[in-house]
Tab-separated table of N, CA and C in Angstrom:
chain	number	residue	atom	x	y	z
A	17	MET	N	0.526	-1.420	-0.123
A	17	MET	CA	0.080	-0.212	-0.099
A	17	MET	C	0.393	1.511	-0.003
A	18	THR	N	0.995	2.607	-1.051
A	18	THR	CA	1.460	2.988	-0.321
A	18	THR	C	0.834	4.597	-0.019
A	19	SER	N	1.594	5.055	0.120
A	19	SER	CA	0.752	6.153	1.160
A	19	SER	C	0.327	7.844	0.773
A	20	PRO	N	-0.192	8.059	0.949
A	20	PRO	CA	-0.635	8.623	0.358
A	20	PRO	C	0.199	10.143	-0.474
A	21	ILE	N	0.185	11.449	-0.307
A	21	ILE	CA	1.204	12.408	-1.159
A	21	ILE	C	0.447	13.681	-0.430
A	22	GLN	N	1.694	13.888	0.552
A	22	GLN	CA	1.916	15.119	1.310
A	22	GLN	C	1.752	16.103	0.482
A	23	PRO	N	1.384	17.294	-0.001
A	23	PRO	CA	0.576	18.314	-0.334
A	23	PRO	C	1.403	18.993	0.211
A	24	ASP	N	2.799	20.083	-0.975
A	24	ASP	CA	4.433	20.795	-0.170
A	24	ASP	C	3.488	22.218	0.096
A	25	ARG	N	2.654	22.145	0.279
A	25	ARG	CA	1.328	23.670	0.712
A	25	ARG	C	0.663	23.604	1.349
A	26	PRO	N	-0.069	25.309	2.478
A	26	PRO	CA	-1.141	24.597	3.816
A	26	PRO	C	-2.101	24.174	2.649
A	27	GLN	N	-2.634	23.808	3.448
A	27	GLN	CA	-4.354	23.288	2.794
A	27	GLN	C	-5.684	24.408	3.688
A	28	LEU	N	-6.582	24.771	3.808
A	28	LEU	CA	-7.426	25.768	3.940
A	28	LEU	C	-8.474	24.387	3.427
A	29	ALA	N	-8.784	24.921	5.431
A	29	ALA	CA	-10.321	24.006	5.119
A	29	ALA	C	-10.835	25.326	6.078
A	30	VAL	N	-12.408	24.567	6.747
A	30	VAL	CA	-13.123	25.306	7.394
A	30	VAL	C	-13.882	24.470	8.505
A	31	SER	N	-13.837	25.693	9.535
A	31	SER	CA	-14.920	24.164	10.022
A	31	SER	C	-16.281	25.324	10.912
A	32	GLY	N	-17.239	24.403	12.017
A	32	GLY	CA	-19.139	25.196	11.677
A	32	GLY	C	-18.951	24.502	13.566
A	33	ALA	N	-18.281	26.180	14.328
A	33	ALA	CA	-19.369	25.613	15.629
A	33	ALA	C	-21.033	26.209	15.739
A	34	ILE	N	-21.724	25.194	15.164
A	34	ILE	CA	-23.297	24.938	14.892
A	34	ILE	C	-24.129	25.019	16.500
A	35	PHE	N	-24.450	25.973	16.575
A	35	PHE	CA	-25.728	25.972	18.220
A	35	PHE	C	-26.930	26.326	17.683
A	36	ARG	N	-27.792	25.036	18.037
A	36	ARG	CA	-29.094	24.888	18.440
A	36	ARG	C	-29.465	24.881	19.561
A	37	ASP	N	-30.570	25.936	20.461
A	37	ASP	CA	-31.582	26.290	21.416
A	37	ASP	C	-29.786	26.337	22.491
A	38	GLY	N	-28.415	26.923	22.646
A	38	GLY	CA	-28.336	26.805	23.183
A	38	GLY	C	-26.891	25.865	23.369
A	39	LYS	N	-26.520	25.192	22.928
A	39	LYS	CA	-26.042	24.177	22.573
A	39	LYS	C	-25.018	24.018	21.771
A	40	VAL	N	-24.176	23.390	21.322
A	40	VAL	CA	-23.037	23.590	20.372
A	40	VAL	C	-22.677	22.200	19.844
A	41	LEU	N	-23.175	21.737	18.238
A	41	LEU	CA	-22.942	20.659	17.965
A	41	LEU	C	-21.694	20.513	18.452
A	42	LEU	N	-20.908	19.238	18.532
A	42	LEU	CA	-19.474	18.059	18.190
A	42	LEU	C	-20.006	15.934	17.115
A	43	VAL	N	-18.897	16.166	16.451
A	43	VAL	CA	-18.980	15.180	16.410
A	43	VAL	C	-17.458	14.500	16.140
A	44	ARG	N	-17.548	13.364	16.614
A	44	ARG	CA	-16.207	11.943	16.409
A	44	ARG	C	-15.029	11.961	15.485
A	45	ARG	N	-14.429	12.194	15.634
A	45	ARG	CA	-13.998	11.167	14.431
A	45	ARG	C	-13.521	9.840	13.801
A	46	ALA	N	-14.199	8.669	13.163
A	46	ALA	CA	-14.322	8.454	12.787
A	46	ALA	C	-13.144	7.607	11.685
A	47	ARG	N	-11.907	9.129	11.903
A	47	ARG	CA	-10.569	7.930	11.387
A	47	ARG	C	-9.044	8.813	11.224
A	48	SER	N	-8.606	8.635	11.385
A	48	SER	CA	-6.793	9.695	11.616
A	48	SER	C	-7.700	10.519	10.675
A	49	PRO	N	-7.162	12.231	10.205
A	49	PRO	CA	-6.497	11.703	12.050
A	49	PRO	C	-7.223	13.002	12.588
A	50	ALA	N	-6.644	12.322	14.009
A	50	ALA	CA	-7.923	12.785	15.171
A	50	ALA	C	-8.511	11.941	15.396
A	51	LYS	N	-7.988	10.665	15.501
A	51	LYS	CA	-9.182	9.558	15.123
A	51	LYS	C	-10.000	9.156	16.251
A	52	GLY	N	-11.752	9.092	16.654
A	52	GLY	CA	-11.831	9.201	18.069
A	52	GLY	C	-11.631	10.303	18.727
A	53	PHE	N	-11.828	11.349	17.994
A	53	PHE	CA	-11.580	13.559	18.762
A	53	PHE	C	-13.228	13.122	18.246
A	54	TYR	N	-13.715	14.415	19.411
A	54	TYR	CA	-14.659	15.707	18.812
A	54	TYR	C	-13.782	16.784	18.632
A	55	SER	N	-14.694	16.954	17.290
A	55	SER	CA	-14.791	18.469	17.015
A	55	SER	C	-15.564	18.273	16.666
A	56	LEU	N	-14.975	20.394	15.622
A	56	LEU	CA	-16.576	20.653	14.382
A	56	LEU	C	-16.179	20.159	13.620
A	57	PRO	N	-17.671	19.705	12.566
A	57	PRO	CA	-17.794	19.849	10.773
A	57	PRO	C	-17.008	20.429	10.650
A	58	GLY	N	-16.129	19.662	8.835
A	58	GLY	CA	-15.900	21.552	8.193
A	58	GLY	C	-15.001	20.038	7.538
A	59	GLY	N	-13.947	21.039	6.311
A	59	GLY	CA	-13.467	20.116	5.959
A	59	GLY	C	-12.179	21.155	4.527
A	60	ARG	N	-12.047	21.221	4.294
A	60	ARG	CA	-11.609	21.854	3.194
A	60	ARG	C	-11.635	22.136	1.894
A	61	VAL	N	-11.549	23.830	1.600
A	61	VAL	CA	-11.775	24.700	0.668
A	61	VAL	C	-11.533	23.906	-0.487
A	62	GLU	N	-12.402	23.348	-1.798
A	62	GLU	CA	-11.650	23.457	-3.028
A	62	GLU	C	-11.311	24.608	-3.845
A	63	PHE	N	-10.647	24.238	-4.945
A	63	PHE	CA	-9.909	26.226	-5.337
A	63	PHE	C	-11.166	26.647	-6.390
A	64	GLY	N	-10.911	28.220	-6.345
A	64	GLY	CA	-12.240	29.134	-6.099
A	64	GLY	C	-14.208	28.829	-5.524
A	65	GLU	N	-13.586	28.313	-4.594
A	65	GLU	CA	-15.153	27.901	-3.987
A	65	GLU	C	-14.760	29.066	-2.614
A	66	SER	N	-15.826	29.684	-2.354
A	66	SER	CA	-15.479	30.486	-0.549
A	66	SER	C	-15.395	29.920	0.071
A	67	LEU	N	-15.331	29.994	1.701
A	67	LEU	CA	-15.514	30.222	3.035
A	67	LEU	C	-16.994	29.923	2.621
A	68	HIS	N	-18.108	30.307	3.163
A	68	HIS	CA	-18.494	30.269	3.564
A	68	HIS	C	-19.194	28.823	2.510
A	69	THR	N	-19.463	29.580	1.350
A	69	THR	CA	-20.068	28.009	-0.189
A	69	THR	C	-19.303	26.432	0.665
A	70	ALA	N	-18.344	26.748	0.763
A	70	ALA	CA	-17.562	25.382	1.853
A	70	ALA	C	-17.932	25.299	2.461
A	71	LEU	N	-17.755	25.909	3.656
A	71	LEU	CA	-18.666	25.466	4.624
A	71	LEU	C	-20.333	25.193	4.661
A	72	HIS	N	-20.501	25.820	3.930
A	72	HIS	CA	-22.016	25.351	3.939
A	72	HIS	C	-22.168	23.261	3.378
A	73	ARG	N	-21.233	23.345	2.286
A	73	ARG	CA	-21.251	22.424	1.072
A	73	ARG	C	-20.442	20.614	2.227
A	74	GLU	N	-19.268	21.671	3.122
A	74	GLU	CA	-18.939	20.247	4.380
A	74	GLU	C	-20.064	19.834	5.545
A	75	VAL	N	-21.371	21.026	6.196
A	75	VAL	CA	-21.949	20.355	6.946
A	75	VAL	C	-23.267	19.715	6.160
A	76	ASP	N	-23.183	20.000	5.698
A	76	ASP	CA	-24.109	18.858	4.357
A	76	ASP	C	-23.550	17.640	4.000
A	77	GLU	N	-21.787	17.392	3.798
A	77	GLU	CA	-22.196	16.680	3.117
A	77	GLU	C	-21.706	15.225	5.097
A	78	GLU	N	-21.713	15.984	5.948
A	78	GLU	CA	-20.763	15.450	6.757
A	78	GLU	C	-22.162	15.309	7.812
A	79	THR	N	-23.181	15.756	7.959
A	79	THR	CA	-24.069	16.059	9.093
A	79	THR	C	-25.185	16.357	8.551
A	80	GLY	N	-25.578	16.696	6.753
A	80	GLY	CA	-26.849	16.199	6.256
A	80	GLY	C	-27.139	17.615	6.164
A	81	LEU	N	-27.215	18.991	7.599
A	81	LEU	CA	-27.245	20.304	8.183
A	81	LEU	C	-27.714	20.714	7.581
A	82	ARG	N	-28.709	22.111	7.552
A	82	ARG	CA	-28.986	23.812	6.954
A	82	ARG	C	-28.353	24.154	8.001
A	83	ILE	N	-27.006	25.659	7.907
A	83	ILE	CA	-27.060	26.565	8.943
A	83	ILE	C	-27.157	28.327	8.727
A	84	GLU	N	-27.253	28.862	8.902
A	84	GLU	CA	-26.995	30.032	8.613
A	84	GLU	C	-26.072	30.760	9.552
A	85	ILE	N	-24.571	30.773	8.922
A	85	ILE	CA	-23.239	31.378	9.400
A	85	ILE	C	-23.718	32.674	9.519
A	86	LEU	N	-22.815	32.519	10.759
A	86	LEU	CA	-23.164	33.552	11.237
A	86	LEU	C	-21.678	35.199	11.271
A	87	GLY	N	-20.664	34.548	11.724
A	87	GLY	CA	-19.548	35.263	11.123
A	87	GLY	C	-18.490	34.473	11.791
A	88	LEU	N	-17.250	34.809	11.927
A	88	LEU	CA	-15.804	34.091	11.834
A	88	LEU	C	-15.086	35.136	13.497
A	89	ALA	N	-15.746	33.533	13.910
A	89	ALA	CA	-15.266	33.328	15.416
A	89	ALA	C	-13.548	32.427	15.610
A	90	GLY	N	-12.905	32.198	14.817
A	90	GLY	CA	-11.321	32.344	14.370
A	90	GLY	C	-10.561	31.316	14.504
A	91	TRP	N	-9.562	31.235	14.085
A	91	TRP	CA	-8.978	30.468	13.327
A	91	TRP	C	-7.802	29.985	14.020
A	92	ARG	N	-7.298	28.260	13.418
A	92	ARG	CA	-6.522	27.420	14.006
A	92	ARG	C	-5.154	26.570	12.920
A	93	GLU	N	-4.316	26.710	13.252
A	93	GLU	CA	-3.011	25.940	12.336
A	93	GLU	C	-2.698	24.935	13.110
A	94	VAL	N	-3.447	23.978	12.073
A	94	VAL	CA	-2.272	22.297	12.798
A	94	VAL	C	-1.040	22.305	11.547
A	95	LEU	N	0.439	21.511	11.894
A	95	LEU	CA	1.727	21.819	11.773
A	95	LEU	C	1.474	20.302	11.781
A	96	PRO	N	2.038	19.232	10.878
A	96	PRO	CA	2.744	18.694	10.525
A	96	PRO	C	3.841	18.036	11.919
A	97	GLY	N	3.050	16.743	12.572
A	97	GLY	CA	3.511	16.180	13.235
A	97	GLY	C	4.867	15.313	12.972
A	98	ALA	N	5.927	15.091	13.568
A	98	ALA	CA	7.100	14.318	14.207
A	98	ALA	C	7.158	13.056	12.562
A	99	SER	N	5.641	13.144	13.169
A	99	SER	CA	5.324	10.901	11.855
A	99	SER	C	4.620	11.368	11.133
A	100	GLY	N	4.356	13.828	10.795
A	100	GLY	CA	4.177	12.947	9.874
A	100	GLY	C	2.403	14.639	9.693
A	101	GLY	N	1.606	13.823	8.668
A	101	GLY	CA	0.092	14.720	8.297
A	101	GLY	C	0.192	15.910	7.610
A	102	GLY	N	-0.338	16.345	7.899
A	102	GLY	CA	-1.103	17.553	6.784
A	102	GLY	C	-0.760	18.555	7.719
A	103	HIS	N	-0.313	20.720	6.929
A	103	HIS	CA	-0.779	21.574	7.662
A	103	HIS	C	-1.410	22.035	7.079
A	104	TYR	N	-2.319	22.606	7.562
A	104	TYR	CA	-3.380	22.663	7.659
A	104	TYR	C	-4.131	24.143	8.144
A	105	VAL	N	-5.098	25.154	7.718
A	105	VAL	CA	-5.692	26.792	8.574
A	105	VAL	C	-6.474	25.654	8.037
A	106	ILE	N	-6.995	25.962	9.089
A	106	ILE	CA	-9.223	26.473	9.711
A	106	ILE	C	-9.598	27.375	9.867
A	107	MET	N	-10.629	27.935	9.075
A	107	MET	CA	-10.527	29.245	9.549
A	107	MET	C	-12.576	28.686	9.866
A	108	SER	N	-12.632	29.131	11.799
A	108	SER	CA	-14.204	28.155	11.866
A	108	SER	C	-14.878	29.690	12.569
A	109	PHE	N	-15.816	28.604	11.823
A	109	PHE	CA	-17.009	30.208	11.881
A	109	PHE	C	-18.696	29.908	13.334
A	110	ALA	N	-18.963	30.887	13.994
A	110	ALA	CA	-20.099	30.049	14.432
A	110	ALA	C	-20.829	30.501	13.364
A	111	ALA	N	-21.872	29.616	13.569
A	111	ALA	CA	-23.061	29.143	12.215
A	111	ALA	C	-24.738	28.962	13.989
A	112	ARG	N	-25.748	29.016	12.636
A	112	ARG	CA	-26.779	28.198	13.808
A	112	ARG	C	-27.541	27.802	12.903
A	113	TRP	N	-27.740	26.062	13.851
A	113	TRP	CA	-29.218	25.504	13.088
A	113	TRP	C	-30.337	26.149	11.725
A	114	THR	N	-30.071	25.292	11.225
A	114	THR	CA	-32.044	26.098	10.499
A	114	THR	C	-32.587	24.265	10.355
A	115	ALA	N	-32.303	24.541	9.402
A	115	ALA	CA	-32.683	22.509	9.391
A	115	ALA	C	-31.936	20.829	9.301
A	116	ARG	N	-32.646	20.579	9.221
A	116	ARG	CA	-32.571	18.954	9.104
A	116	ARG	C	-32.030	18.285	10.324
A	117	GLU	N	-32.212	16.652	11.140
A	117	GLU	CA	-31.462	16.432	11.961
A	117	GLU	C	-29.676	16.208	11.484
A	118	PRO	N	-29.544	15.427	11.926
A	118	PRO	CA	-27.790	15.392	12.133
A	118	PRO	C	-27.782	13.655	10.973
A	119	VAL	N	-26.796	13.127	10.005
A	119	VAL	CA	-27.364	12.145	9.505
A	119	VAL	C	-25.278	12.338	9.141
A	120	LEU	N	-25.380	11.548	9.777
A	120	LEU	CA	-22.828	11.154	9.342
A	120	LEU	C	-22.569	10.090	8.210
A	121	ASN	N	-21.505	11.634	7.889
A	121	ASN	CA	-21.182	10.452	6.482
A	121	ASN	C	-20.589	9.455	6.868
A	122	ASP	N	-19.349	8.529	6.119
A	122	ASP	CA	-18.390	8.347	7.303
A	122	ASP	C	-16.808	8.017	7.841
A	123	GLU	N	-17.050	9.790	7.657
A	123	GLU	CA	-16.091	10.017	8.774
A	123	GLU	C	-16.227	10.068	10.041
A	124	HIS	N	-17.131	10.691	10.581
A	124	HIS	CA	-17.876	11.126	11.174
A	124	HIS	C	-18.424	9.343	12.209
A	125	ASP	N	-18.441	9.494	13.087
A	125	ASP	CA	-18.818	7.736	14.118
A	125	ASP	C	-19.627	7.740	15.353
A	126	ASP	N	-20.224	10.035	16.003
A	126	ASP	CA	-21.366	10.203	16.185
A	126	ASP	C	-21.203	11.168	16.686
A	127	PHE	N	-22.669	12.030	17.293
A	127	PHE	CA	-22.024	13.357	17.234
A	127	PHE	C	-23.324	13.686	18.368
A	128	LYS	N	-23.045	14.868	18.670
A	128	LYS	CA	-23.915	15.335	20.247
A	128	LYS	C	-23.919	16.769	20.621
A	129	TRP	N	-25.130	16.976	21.225
A	129	TRP	CA	-26.385	18.059	21.565
A	129	TRP	C	-25.576	18.388	22.309
A	130	LEU	N	-24.565	19.966	23.150
A	130	LEU	CA	-23.515	20.013	24.277
A	130	LEU	C	-23.892	21.188	24.614
A	131	ALA	N	-24.317	22.008	25.707
A	131	ALA	CA	-24.114	23.328	26.124
A	131	ALA	C	-22.096	23.112	26.235
A	132	PRO	N	-21.590	24.351	25.726
A	132	PRO	CA	-21.024	25.265	25.819
A	132	PRO	C	-19.778	25.310	27.261
A	133	ASP	N	-20.587	24.774	28.223
A	133	ASP	CA	-19.730	24.511	29.845
A	133	ASP	C	-19.826	22.924	30.081
A	134	ALA	N	-20.650	22.127	29.373
A	134	ALA	CA	-20.642	21.182	30.119
A	134	ALA	C	-19.705	20.128	28.675
A	135	LEU	N	-18.652	20.366	28.367
A	135	LEU	CA	-17.662	19.184	27.355
A	135	LEU	C	-16.935	17.915	28.292
A	136	GLY	N	-17.106	18.553	29.381
A	136	GLY	CA	-16.958	17.570	30.433
A	136	GLY	C	-15.439	16.762	29.755
A	137	ASP	N	-15.250	15.503	29.595
A	137	ASP	CA	-13.944	15.252	30.076
A	137	ASP	C	-14.116	14.392	28.355
A	138	LEU	N	-14.533	15.106	27.436
A	138	LEU	CA	-14.845	14.798	26.209
A	138	LEU	C	-13.429	14.892	25.614
A	139	LYS	N	-12.784	13.529	25.161
A	139	LYS	CA	-11.434	14.210	23.844
A	139	LYS	C	-11.898	14.905	23.069
A	140	MET	N	-10.998	15.599	22.677
A	140	MET	CA	-11.412	16.731	21.807
A	140	MET	C	-10.071	17.457	20.411
A	141	THR	N	-10.228	17.707	19.958
A	141	THR	CA	-9.167	18.918	19.580
A	141	THR	C	-8.498	19.444	19.411
A	142	GLY	N	-7.570	19.604	19.526
A	142	GLY	CA	-7.026	20.988	20.603
A	142	GLY	C	-7.226	22.721	19.404
A	143	GLY	N	-7.245	23.317	20.513
A	143	GLY	CA	-8.302	24.442	19.960
A	143	GLY	C	-9.613	24.045	20.324
A	144	LEU	N	-9.507	23.516	19.886
A	144	LEU	CA	-12.116	24.140	20.389
A	144	LEU	C	-13.129	24.413	21.092
A	145	LEU	N	-12.194	23.959	22.298
A	145	LEU	CA	-12.801	24.891	23.123
A	145	LEU	C	-12.590	26.269	23.123
A	146	GLU	N	-12.090	27.420	22.525
A	146	GLU	CA	-10.575	28.054	22.450
A	146	GLU	C	-12.451	28.400	20.914
A	147	VAL	N	-12.569	28.378	19.407
A	147	VAL	CA	-12.652	28.246	18.928
A	147	VAL	C	-14.007	28.540	19.378
A	148	ILE	N	-14.938	27.580	20.734
A	148	ILE	CA	-16.458	26.939	20.444
A	148	ILE	C	-16.691	28.492	21.650
A	149	GLU	N	-15.948	29.047	22.289
A	149	GLU	CA	-15.900	30.217	23.289
A	149	GLU	C	-16.398	31.162	22.430
A	150	ALA	N	-15.286	31.341	21.261
A	150	ALA	CA	-15.682	32.566	20.940
A	150	ALA	C	-16.590	32.547	19.453
A	151	ALA	N	-17.510	31.607	19.735
A	151	ALA	CA	-18.545	31.335	17.949
A	151	ALA	C	-19.515	31.658	19.472
A	152	ARG	N	-19.461	30.823	20.843
A	152	ARG	CA	-20.796	31.656	21.793
A	152	ARG	C	-21.205	32.829	21.522
A	153	LYS	N	-20.477	34.561	21.896
A	153	LYS	CA	-20.591	35.516	21.848
A	153	LYS	C	-21.343	35.649	20.137
A	154	LEU	N	-21.052	34.919	19.395
A	154	LEU	CA	-21.853	35.640	17.610
A	154	LEU	C	-23.132	34.625	17.956
A	155	VAL	N	-23.602	34.013	18.500
A	155	VAL	CA	-24.676	33.451	17.898
A	155	VAL	C	-25.822	34.081	19.072
């Protein structure tokens, strides 16, 4: 089996802190990177695609939800580790749920709607709490 070729430049991605009735949607990654960790739905921006269009597409592909984007909540940079991995710049947006119930694709194996102050001991991707807190202020 050959390993995937890593891009030689950072990849642009988006994620959405989606709020519904005071709770935020978290999805658990079903595969690497960050398998078993809760995060926000999102993914890579395609060439020629606006950030908002990419976020609507990714949220639809991963959860089936319809959302209203409220504003930019922050950004994160993920650098390749010692064992490799990608280099990503992730633009995270605050969003409000508008329609449909979550139906996960194969990238995720669980979801939870949780109050931002009730995340407890969940295994979460780095910087997630800060993004959720910033997004909460925009909702």
